[in-house]
Coordinates of C-alpha atoms in Angstrom, one line a residue:
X1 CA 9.4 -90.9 -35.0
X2 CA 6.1 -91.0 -36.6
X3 CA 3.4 -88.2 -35.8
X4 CA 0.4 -88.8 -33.9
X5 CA -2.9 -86.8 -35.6
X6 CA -3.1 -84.2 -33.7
X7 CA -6.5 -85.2 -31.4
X8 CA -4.5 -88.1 -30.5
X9 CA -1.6 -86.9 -29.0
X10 CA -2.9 -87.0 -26.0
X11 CA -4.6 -90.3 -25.1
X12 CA -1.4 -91.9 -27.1
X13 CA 0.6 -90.2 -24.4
X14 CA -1.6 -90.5 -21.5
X15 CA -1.7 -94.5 -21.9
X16 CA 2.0 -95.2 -21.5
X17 CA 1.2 -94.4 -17.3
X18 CA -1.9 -95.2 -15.7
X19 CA -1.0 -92.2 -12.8
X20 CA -0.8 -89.6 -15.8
X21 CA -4.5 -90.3 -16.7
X22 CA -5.2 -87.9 -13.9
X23 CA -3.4 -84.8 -16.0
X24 CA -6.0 -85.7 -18.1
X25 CA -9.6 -86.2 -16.5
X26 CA -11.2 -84.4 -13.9
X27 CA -13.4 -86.8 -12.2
X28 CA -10.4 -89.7 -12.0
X29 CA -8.4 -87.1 -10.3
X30 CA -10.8 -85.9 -7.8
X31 CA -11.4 -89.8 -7.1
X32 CA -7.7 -90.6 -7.0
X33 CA -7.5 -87.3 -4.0
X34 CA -10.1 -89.1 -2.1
X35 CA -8.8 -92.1 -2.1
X36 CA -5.6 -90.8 -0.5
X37 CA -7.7 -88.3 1.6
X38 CA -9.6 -91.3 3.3
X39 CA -6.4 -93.0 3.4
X40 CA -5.4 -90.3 4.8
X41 CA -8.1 -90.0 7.4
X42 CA -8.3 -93.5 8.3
X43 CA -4.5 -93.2 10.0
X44 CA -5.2 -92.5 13.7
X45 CA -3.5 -89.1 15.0
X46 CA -1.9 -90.2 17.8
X47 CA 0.9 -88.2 18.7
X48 CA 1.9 -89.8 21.8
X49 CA 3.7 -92.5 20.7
X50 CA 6.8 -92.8 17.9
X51 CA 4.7 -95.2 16.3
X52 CA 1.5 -92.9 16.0
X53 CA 3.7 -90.0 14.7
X54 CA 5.6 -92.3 12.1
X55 CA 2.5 -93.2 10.7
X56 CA 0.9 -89.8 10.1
X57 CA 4.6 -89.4 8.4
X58 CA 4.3 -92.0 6.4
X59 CA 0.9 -91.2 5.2
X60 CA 2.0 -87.7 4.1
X61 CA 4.9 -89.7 2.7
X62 CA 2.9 -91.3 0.7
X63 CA 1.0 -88.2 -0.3
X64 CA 4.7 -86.7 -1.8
X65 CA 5.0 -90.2 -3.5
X66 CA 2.1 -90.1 -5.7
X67 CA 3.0 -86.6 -6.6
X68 CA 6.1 -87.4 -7.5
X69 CA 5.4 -90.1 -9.8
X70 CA 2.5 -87.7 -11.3
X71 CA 5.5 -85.1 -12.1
X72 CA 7.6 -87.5 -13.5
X73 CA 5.1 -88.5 -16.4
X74 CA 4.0 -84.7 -16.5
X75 CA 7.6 -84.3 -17.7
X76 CA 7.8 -86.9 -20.0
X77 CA 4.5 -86.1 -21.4
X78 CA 5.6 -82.3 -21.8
X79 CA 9.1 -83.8 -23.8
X80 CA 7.1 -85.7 -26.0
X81 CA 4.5 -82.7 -27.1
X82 CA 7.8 -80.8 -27.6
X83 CA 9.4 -83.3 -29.7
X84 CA 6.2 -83.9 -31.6
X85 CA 5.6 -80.3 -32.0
X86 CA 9.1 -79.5 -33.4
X87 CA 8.9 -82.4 -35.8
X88 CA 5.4 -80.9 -37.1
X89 CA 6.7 -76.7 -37.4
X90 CA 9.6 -78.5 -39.4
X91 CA 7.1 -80.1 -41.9
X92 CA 5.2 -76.8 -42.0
X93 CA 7.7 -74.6 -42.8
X94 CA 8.5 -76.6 -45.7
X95 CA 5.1 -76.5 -46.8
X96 CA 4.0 -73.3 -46.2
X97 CA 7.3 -72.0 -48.1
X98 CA 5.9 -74.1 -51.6
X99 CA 2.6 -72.8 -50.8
X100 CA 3.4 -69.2 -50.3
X101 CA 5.4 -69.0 -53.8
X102 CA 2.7 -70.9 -55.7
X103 CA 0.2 -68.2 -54.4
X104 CA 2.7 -65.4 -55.4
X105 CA 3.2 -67.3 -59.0
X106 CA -0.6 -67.4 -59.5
X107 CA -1.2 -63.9 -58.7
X108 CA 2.1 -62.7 -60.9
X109 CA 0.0 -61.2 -63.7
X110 CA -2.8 -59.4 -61.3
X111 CA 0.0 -58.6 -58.8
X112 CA 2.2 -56.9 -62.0
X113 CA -0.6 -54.8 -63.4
X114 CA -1.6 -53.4 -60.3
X115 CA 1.9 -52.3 -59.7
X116 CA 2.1 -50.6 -63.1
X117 CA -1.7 -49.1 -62.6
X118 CA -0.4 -47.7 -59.2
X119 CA 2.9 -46.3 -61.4
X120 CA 0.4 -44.7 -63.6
X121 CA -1.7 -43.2 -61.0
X122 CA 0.8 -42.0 -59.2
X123 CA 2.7 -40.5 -62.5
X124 CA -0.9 -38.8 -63.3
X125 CA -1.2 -37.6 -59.8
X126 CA 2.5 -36.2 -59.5
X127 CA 2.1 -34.4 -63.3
X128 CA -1.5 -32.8 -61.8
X129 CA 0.5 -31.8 -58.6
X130 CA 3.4 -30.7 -61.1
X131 CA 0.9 -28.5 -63.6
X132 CA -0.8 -27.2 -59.9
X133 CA 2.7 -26.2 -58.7
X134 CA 4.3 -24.3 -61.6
X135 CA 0.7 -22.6 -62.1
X136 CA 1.3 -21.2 -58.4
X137 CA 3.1 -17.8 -58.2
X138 CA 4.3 -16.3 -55.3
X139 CA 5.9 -12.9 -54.4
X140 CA 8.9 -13.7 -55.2
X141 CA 8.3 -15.3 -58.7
X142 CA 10.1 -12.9 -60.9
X143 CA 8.5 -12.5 -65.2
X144 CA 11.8 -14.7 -66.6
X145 CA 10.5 -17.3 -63.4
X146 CA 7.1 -17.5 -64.8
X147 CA 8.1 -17.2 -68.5
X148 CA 10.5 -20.3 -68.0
X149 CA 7.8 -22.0 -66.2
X150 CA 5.0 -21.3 -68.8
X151 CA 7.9 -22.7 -71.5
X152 CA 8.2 -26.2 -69.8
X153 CA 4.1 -26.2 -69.6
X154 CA 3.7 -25.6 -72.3
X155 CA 6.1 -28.2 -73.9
X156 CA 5.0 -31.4 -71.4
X157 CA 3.4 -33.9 -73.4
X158 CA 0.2 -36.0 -72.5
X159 CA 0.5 -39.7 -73.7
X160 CA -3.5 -40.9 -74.0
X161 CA -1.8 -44.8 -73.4
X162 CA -0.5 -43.4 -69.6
X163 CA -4.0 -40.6 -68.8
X164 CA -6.5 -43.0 -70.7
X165 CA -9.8 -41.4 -68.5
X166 CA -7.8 -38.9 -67.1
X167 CA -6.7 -37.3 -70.3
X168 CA -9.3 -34.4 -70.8
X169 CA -8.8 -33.8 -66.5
X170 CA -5.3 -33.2 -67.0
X171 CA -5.5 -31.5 -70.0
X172 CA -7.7 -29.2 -68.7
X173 CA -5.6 -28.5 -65.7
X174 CA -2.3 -28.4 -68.1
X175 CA -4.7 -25.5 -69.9
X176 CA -5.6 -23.6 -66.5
X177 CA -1.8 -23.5 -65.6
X178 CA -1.0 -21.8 -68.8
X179 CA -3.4 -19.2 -68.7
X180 CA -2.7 -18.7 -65.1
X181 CA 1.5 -18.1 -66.5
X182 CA 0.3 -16.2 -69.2
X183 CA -1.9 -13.7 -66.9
X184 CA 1.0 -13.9 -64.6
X185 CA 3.7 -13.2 -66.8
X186 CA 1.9 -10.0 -68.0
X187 CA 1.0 -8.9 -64.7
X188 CA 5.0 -9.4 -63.8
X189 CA 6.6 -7.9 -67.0
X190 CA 4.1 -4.6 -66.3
X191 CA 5.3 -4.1 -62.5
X192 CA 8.8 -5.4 -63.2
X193 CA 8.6 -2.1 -65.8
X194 CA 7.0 0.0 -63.2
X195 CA 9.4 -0.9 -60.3
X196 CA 12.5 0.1 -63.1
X197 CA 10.6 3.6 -63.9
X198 CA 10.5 3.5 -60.5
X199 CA 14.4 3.0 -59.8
X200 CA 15.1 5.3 -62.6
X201 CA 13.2 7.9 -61.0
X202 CA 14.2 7.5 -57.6
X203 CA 18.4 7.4 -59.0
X204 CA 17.6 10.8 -60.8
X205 CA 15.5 12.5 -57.4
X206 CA 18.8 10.9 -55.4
X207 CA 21.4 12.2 -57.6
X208 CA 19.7 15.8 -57.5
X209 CA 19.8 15.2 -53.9
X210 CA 23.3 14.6 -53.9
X211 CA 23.7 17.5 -56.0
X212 CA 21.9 19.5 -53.7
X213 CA 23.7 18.8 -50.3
X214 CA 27.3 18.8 -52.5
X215 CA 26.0 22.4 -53.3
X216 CA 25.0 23.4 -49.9
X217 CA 28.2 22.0 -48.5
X218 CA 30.0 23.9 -50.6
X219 CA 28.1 26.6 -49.9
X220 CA 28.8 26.3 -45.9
X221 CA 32.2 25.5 -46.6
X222 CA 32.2 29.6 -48.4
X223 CA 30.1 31.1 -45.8
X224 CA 32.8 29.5 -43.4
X225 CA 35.2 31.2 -45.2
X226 CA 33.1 34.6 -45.3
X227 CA 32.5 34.4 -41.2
X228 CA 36.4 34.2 -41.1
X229 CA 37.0 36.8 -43.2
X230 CA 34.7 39.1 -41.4
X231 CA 36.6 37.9 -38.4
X232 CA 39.4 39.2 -39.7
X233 CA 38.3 42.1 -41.2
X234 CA 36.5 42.9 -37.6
X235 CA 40.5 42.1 -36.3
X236 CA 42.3 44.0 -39.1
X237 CA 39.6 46.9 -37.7
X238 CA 40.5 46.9 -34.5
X239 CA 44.0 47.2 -34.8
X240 CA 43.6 50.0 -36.9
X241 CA 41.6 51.7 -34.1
X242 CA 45.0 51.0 -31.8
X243 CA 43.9 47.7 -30.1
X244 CA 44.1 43.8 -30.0
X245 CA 41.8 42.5 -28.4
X246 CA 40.2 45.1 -26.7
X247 CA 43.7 46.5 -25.5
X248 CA 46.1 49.3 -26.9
X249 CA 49.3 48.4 -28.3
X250 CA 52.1 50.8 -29.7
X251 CA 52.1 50.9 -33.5
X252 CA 55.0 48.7 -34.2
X253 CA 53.2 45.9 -32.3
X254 CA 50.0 46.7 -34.7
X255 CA 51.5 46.9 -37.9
X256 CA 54.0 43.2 -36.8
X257 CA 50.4 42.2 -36.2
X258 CA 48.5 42.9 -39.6
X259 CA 52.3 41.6 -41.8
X260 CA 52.9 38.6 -39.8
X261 CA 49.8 37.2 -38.9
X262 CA 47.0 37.8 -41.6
X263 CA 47.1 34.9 -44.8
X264 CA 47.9 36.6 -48.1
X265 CA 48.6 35.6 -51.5
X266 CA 47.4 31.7 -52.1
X267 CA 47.0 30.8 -48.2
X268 CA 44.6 34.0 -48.2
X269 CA 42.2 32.2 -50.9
X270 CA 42.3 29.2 -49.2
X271 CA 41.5 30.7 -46.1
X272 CA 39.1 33.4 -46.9
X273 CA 37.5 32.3 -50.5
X274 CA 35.6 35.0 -52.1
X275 CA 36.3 37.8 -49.8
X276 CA 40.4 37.1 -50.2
X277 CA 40.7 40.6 -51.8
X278 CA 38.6 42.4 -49.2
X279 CA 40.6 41.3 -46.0
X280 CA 44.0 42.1 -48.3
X281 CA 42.1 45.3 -48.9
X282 CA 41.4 46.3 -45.1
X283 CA 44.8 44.9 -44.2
X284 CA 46.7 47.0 -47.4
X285 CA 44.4 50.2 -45.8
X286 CA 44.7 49.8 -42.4
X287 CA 48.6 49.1 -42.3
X288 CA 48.8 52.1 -44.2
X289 CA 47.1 54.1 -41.9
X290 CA 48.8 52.8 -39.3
X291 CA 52.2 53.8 -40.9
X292 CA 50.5 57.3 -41.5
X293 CA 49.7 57.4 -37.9
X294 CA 53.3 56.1 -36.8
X295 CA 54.7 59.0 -38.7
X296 CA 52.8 61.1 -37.7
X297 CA 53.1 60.3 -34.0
X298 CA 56.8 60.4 -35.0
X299 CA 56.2 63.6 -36.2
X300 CA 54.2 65.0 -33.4
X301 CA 57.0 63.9 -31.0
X302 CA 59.5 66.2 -33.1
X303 CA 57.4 68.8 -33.0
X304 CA 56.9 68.5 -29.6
X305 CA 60.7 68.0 -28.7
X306 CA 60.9 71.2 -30.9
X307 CA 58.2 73.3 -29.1
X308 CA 59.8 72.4 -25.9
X309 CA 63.1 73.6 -26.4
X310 CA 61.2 76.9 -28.2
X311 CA 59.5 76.9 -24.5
X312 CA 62.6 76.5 -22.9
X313 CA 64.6 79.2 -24.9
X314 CA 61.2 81.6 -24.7
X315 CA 59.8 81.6 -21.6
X316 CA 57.5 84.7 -22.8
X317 CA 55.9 82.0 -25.4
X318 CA 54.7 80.0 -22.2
X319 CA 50.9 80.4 -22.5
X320 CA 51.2 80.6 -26.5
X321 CA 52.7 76.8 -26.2
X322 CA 50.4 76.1 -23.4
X323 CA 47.3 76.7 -25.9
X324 CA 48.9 75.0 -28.2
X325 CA 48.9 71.8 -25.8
X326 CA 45.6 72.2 -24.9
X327 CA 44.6 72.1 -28.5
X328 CA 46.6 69.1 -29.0
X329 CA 45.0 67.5 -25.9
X330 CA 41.4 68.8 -27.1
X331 CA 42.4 67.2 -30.8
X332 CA 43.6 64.0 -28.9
X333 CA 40.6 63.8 -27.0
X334 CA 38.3 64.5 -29.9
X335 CA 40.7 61.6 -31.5
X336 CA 40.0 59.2 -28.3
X337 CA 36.1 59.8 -28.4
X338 CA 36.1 58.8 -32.5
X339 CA 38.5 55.6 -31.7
X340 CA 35.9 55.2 -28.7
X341 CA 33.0 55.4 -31.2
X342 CA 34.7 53.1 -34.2
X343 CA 35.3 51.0 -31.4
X344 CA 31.6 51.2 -29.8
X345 CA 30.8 50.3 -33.8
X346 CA 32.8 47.5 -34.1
X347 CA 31.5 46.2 -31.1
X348 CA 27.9 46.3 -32.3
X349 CA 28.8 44.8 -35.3
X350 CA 30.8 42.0 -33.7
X351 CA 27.5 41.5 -31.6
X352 CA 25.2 41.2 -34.6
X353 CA 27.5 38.4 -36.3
X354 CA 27.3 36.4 -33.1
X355 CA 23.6 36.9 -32.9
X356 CA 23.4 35.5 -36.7
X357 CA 25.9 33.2 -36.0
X358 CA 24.0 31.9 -33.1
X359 CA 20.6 31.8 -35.1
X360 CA 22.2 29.5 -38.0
X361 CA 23.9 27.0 -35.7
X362 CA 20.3 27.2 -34.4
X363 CA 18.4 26.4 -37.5
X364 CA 21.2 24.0 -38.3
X365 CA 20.1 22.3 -35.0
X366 CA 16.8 22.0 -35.9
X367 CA 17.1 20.8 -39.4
X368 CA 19.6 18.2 -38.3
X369 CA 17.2 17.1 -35.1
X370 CA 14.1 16.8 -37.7
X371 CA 16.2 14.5 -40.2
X372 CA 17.5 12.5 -37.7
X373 CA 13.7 12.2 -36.3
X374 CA 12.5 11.4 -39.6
X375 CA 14.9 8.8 -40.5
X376 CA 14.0 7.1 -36.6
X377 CA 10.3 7.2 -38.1
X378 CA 11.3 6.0 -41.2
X379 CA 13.7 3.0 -39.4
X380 CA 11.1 2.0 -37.3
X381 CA 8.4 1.6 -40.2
X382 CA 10.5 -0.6 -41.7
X383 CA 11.2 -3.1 -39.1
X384 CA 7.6 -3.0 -38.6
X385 CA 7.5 -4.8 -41.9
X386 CA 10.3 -6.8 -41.6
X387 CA 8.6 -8.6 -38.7
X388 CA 5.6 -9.4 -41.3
X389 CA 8.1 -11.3 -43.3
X390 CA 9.5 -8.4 -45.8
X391 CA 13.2 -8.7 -46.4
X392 CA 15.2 -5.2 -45.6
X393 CA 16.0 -4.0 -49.0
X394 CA 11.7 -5.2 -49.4
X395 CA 11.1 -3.3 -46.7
X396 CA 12.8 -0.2 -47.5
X397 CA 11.2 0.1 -50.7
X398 CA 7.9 0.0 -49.4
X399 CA 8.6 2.7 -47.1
X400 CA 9.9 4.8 -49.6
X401 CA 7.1 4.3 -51.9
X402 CA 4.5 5.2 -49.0
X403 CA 7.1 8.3 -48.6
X404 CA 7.0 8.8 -52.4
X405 CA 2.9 8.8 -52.2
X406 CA 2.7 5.4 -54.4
X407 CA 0.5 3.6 -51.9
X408 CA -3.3 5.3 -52.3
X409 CA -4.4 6.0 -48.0
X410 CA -1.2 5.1 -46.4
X411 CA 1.4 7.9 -45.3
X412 CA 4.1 8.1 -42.9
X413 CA 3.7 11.0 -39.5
X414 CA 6.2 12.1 -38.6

């Protein structure tokens, strides 16, 4: 089918149907409604007869009629313009394919040297952004970081064919960078050296601290052993004075006590350290004694049997032996109120170690309260500056440098 121009298409289509000329003008439509509107008029409304209401029927009949036949060349005007207009976009497309490559094919050699300029821009820009970057250091550039950095600055090469007016712009910020690595590096390689004094320092103060509390443990650990000793001793004492614990107890029961149940030998240095040889000492003496004192209670008892069979056999000797008992019970009383004082002794002694030993688990107390207050004070500094970004081990370091007095106006209460 052969395509009308396009300011034709319209009267070519409008001519095949004299009733479609109205889709297209206006005036010939509003005198085609008035034609049918006085048509329409001139029917008489009569309504009381069949043939007055076929008549107004017929007129509206006619009315449908005309639109119909209007619609029908609407629809075959509307089918044309699409047939037309599908013929036409299949032309274009052709064309406007051959165009668009011929454009393309012309503009080829602009086109590809603005693609390389934008390579080369965006090479000169990226290297500028590169050179910016490595001359950046941060806190947690470390000196071999910045050395290795510097090294690949240092070796980048600037082609004059790729920076052509940019060449003394980037060489210049190429220059800054490596100053900037150089300043760097030295500023790096000096605190790197002070934070390693720094370690080395802080190892030796810890390991003389370590020293410290292994000797002071070992030093409690001996005054442990002392306190039982005098324990011991204060025991061994007692039973020498008749008692155990605080009661009095035949001899035999005091001397099973000191041999069975006070350490000697090894177990005695193990359990009394340096004061083994005075409890073996005390024990050595006061067993003795109380063998003394056995046999001579033994003694007295055969005197005593003796003198009483005297008494019975001499009834004249009465008040002789009578005196003699009262002696014995003066001597035994004099004996009581010496026991009573030893004991009265031990007694005060035994309250004076538990008064000492009350004051150092005191002290202890205190010293062990202040170090755990200190390291709460030290803990909570440094969270405070993990919560500005510092990493623990960061962190920790700076608080014992402020304990250490390395950072001028800042100090920790505590």
């Amino acid at each position: 089918m052969a395509i009308a121009p396009a300011n034709e298409i319209v009267p070519a289509a409008a001519s095949n149907a004299a009733a479609a000329v109205v889709l297209f003008d206006q005036d010939k439509f509003d005198a085609f409604y008035a034609k049918l509107q006085a048509d329409i008029d001139a029917v008489p409304v009569d309504l009381t007869t069949k043939k007055g209401r076929d008549a107004i029927a017929s007129a509206a009949a006619k009315v449908r009629t005309e639109k119909a036949s209007i619609d029908r060349d609407r629809k075959r005007l509307t089918q044309e313009w699409r047939d037309n207009t599908a013929l036409v976009n299949g032309a274009w497309k052709g064309i406007e394919a051959r165009l668009d490559d011929l454009a393309v094919s012309a503009r080829k050699p602009l086109t590809d040297w603005e693609e390389a300029e934008k390579s080369r821009i965006a090479a000169i820009e990226g290297m500028i952004a590169q050179l910016k970057a490595h001359a950046r250091v941060d806190s947690l550039d470390t000196a071999a970081m910045v050395r290795e950095r510097g090294t690949q600055v240092w070796c980048i090469t600037l082609d004059p064919d790729v920076y052509q007016e940019r060449l003394a712009e980037v060489e210049q910020i190429k220059a800054e960078a490596v100053d900037a690595l150089k300043n760097a590096l030295a500023r790096l390689t000096k605190e790197e050296a002070d934070r390693a004094e720094l370690e080395r320092l802080r190892a030796a103060e810890a390991e003389r601290e370590a020293a410290d509390a292994a000797k002071r443990e070992e030093e409690e650990r001996a005054e442990g052993k002392r306190r039982h000793a005098r324990d011991v001793i204060a025991h061994i004492e007692q039973c020498g004075l008749g008692m155990i614990g605080g009661k009095t107890y035949p001899y035999v029961i005091l001397m099973r006590e000191l041999e069975e149940k006070i350490e000697m030998g090894e177990a005695a240095k193990q359990a009394y350290g340096d004061m083994a040889q005075d409890v073996e000492r005390v024990r050595f003496s006061t067993l003795e004694r109380l063998k003394e004192a056995a046999k001579a209670q033994a003694e007295r008892a055969e005197r005593e049997a003796a003198e009483e069979a005297r008494r019975q056999a001499l009834e004249e000797s009465e008040r002789e032996k009578q005196a003699e008992i009262d002696k014995a019970n003066r001597r035994a009383e004099e004996a009581e109120r010496a026991a009573q004082a030893e004991r009265d002794r031990i007694a005060k002694e035994e309250a004076d170690r538990q008064a000492e030993a009350n004051r150092i688990a005191a002290e202890q107390a205190r010293r062990e309260a202040d170090q755990a207050h200190r390291t709460s004070v030290k803990t909570a500094a440094k969270q405070a500056l993990m919560t500005c970004g510092a990493d623990e081990e960061t962190a920790r370091k700076i608080v014992v440098a402020i304990l250490a007095g390395e950072v001028p106006n800042v100090t920790l209460r505590f």
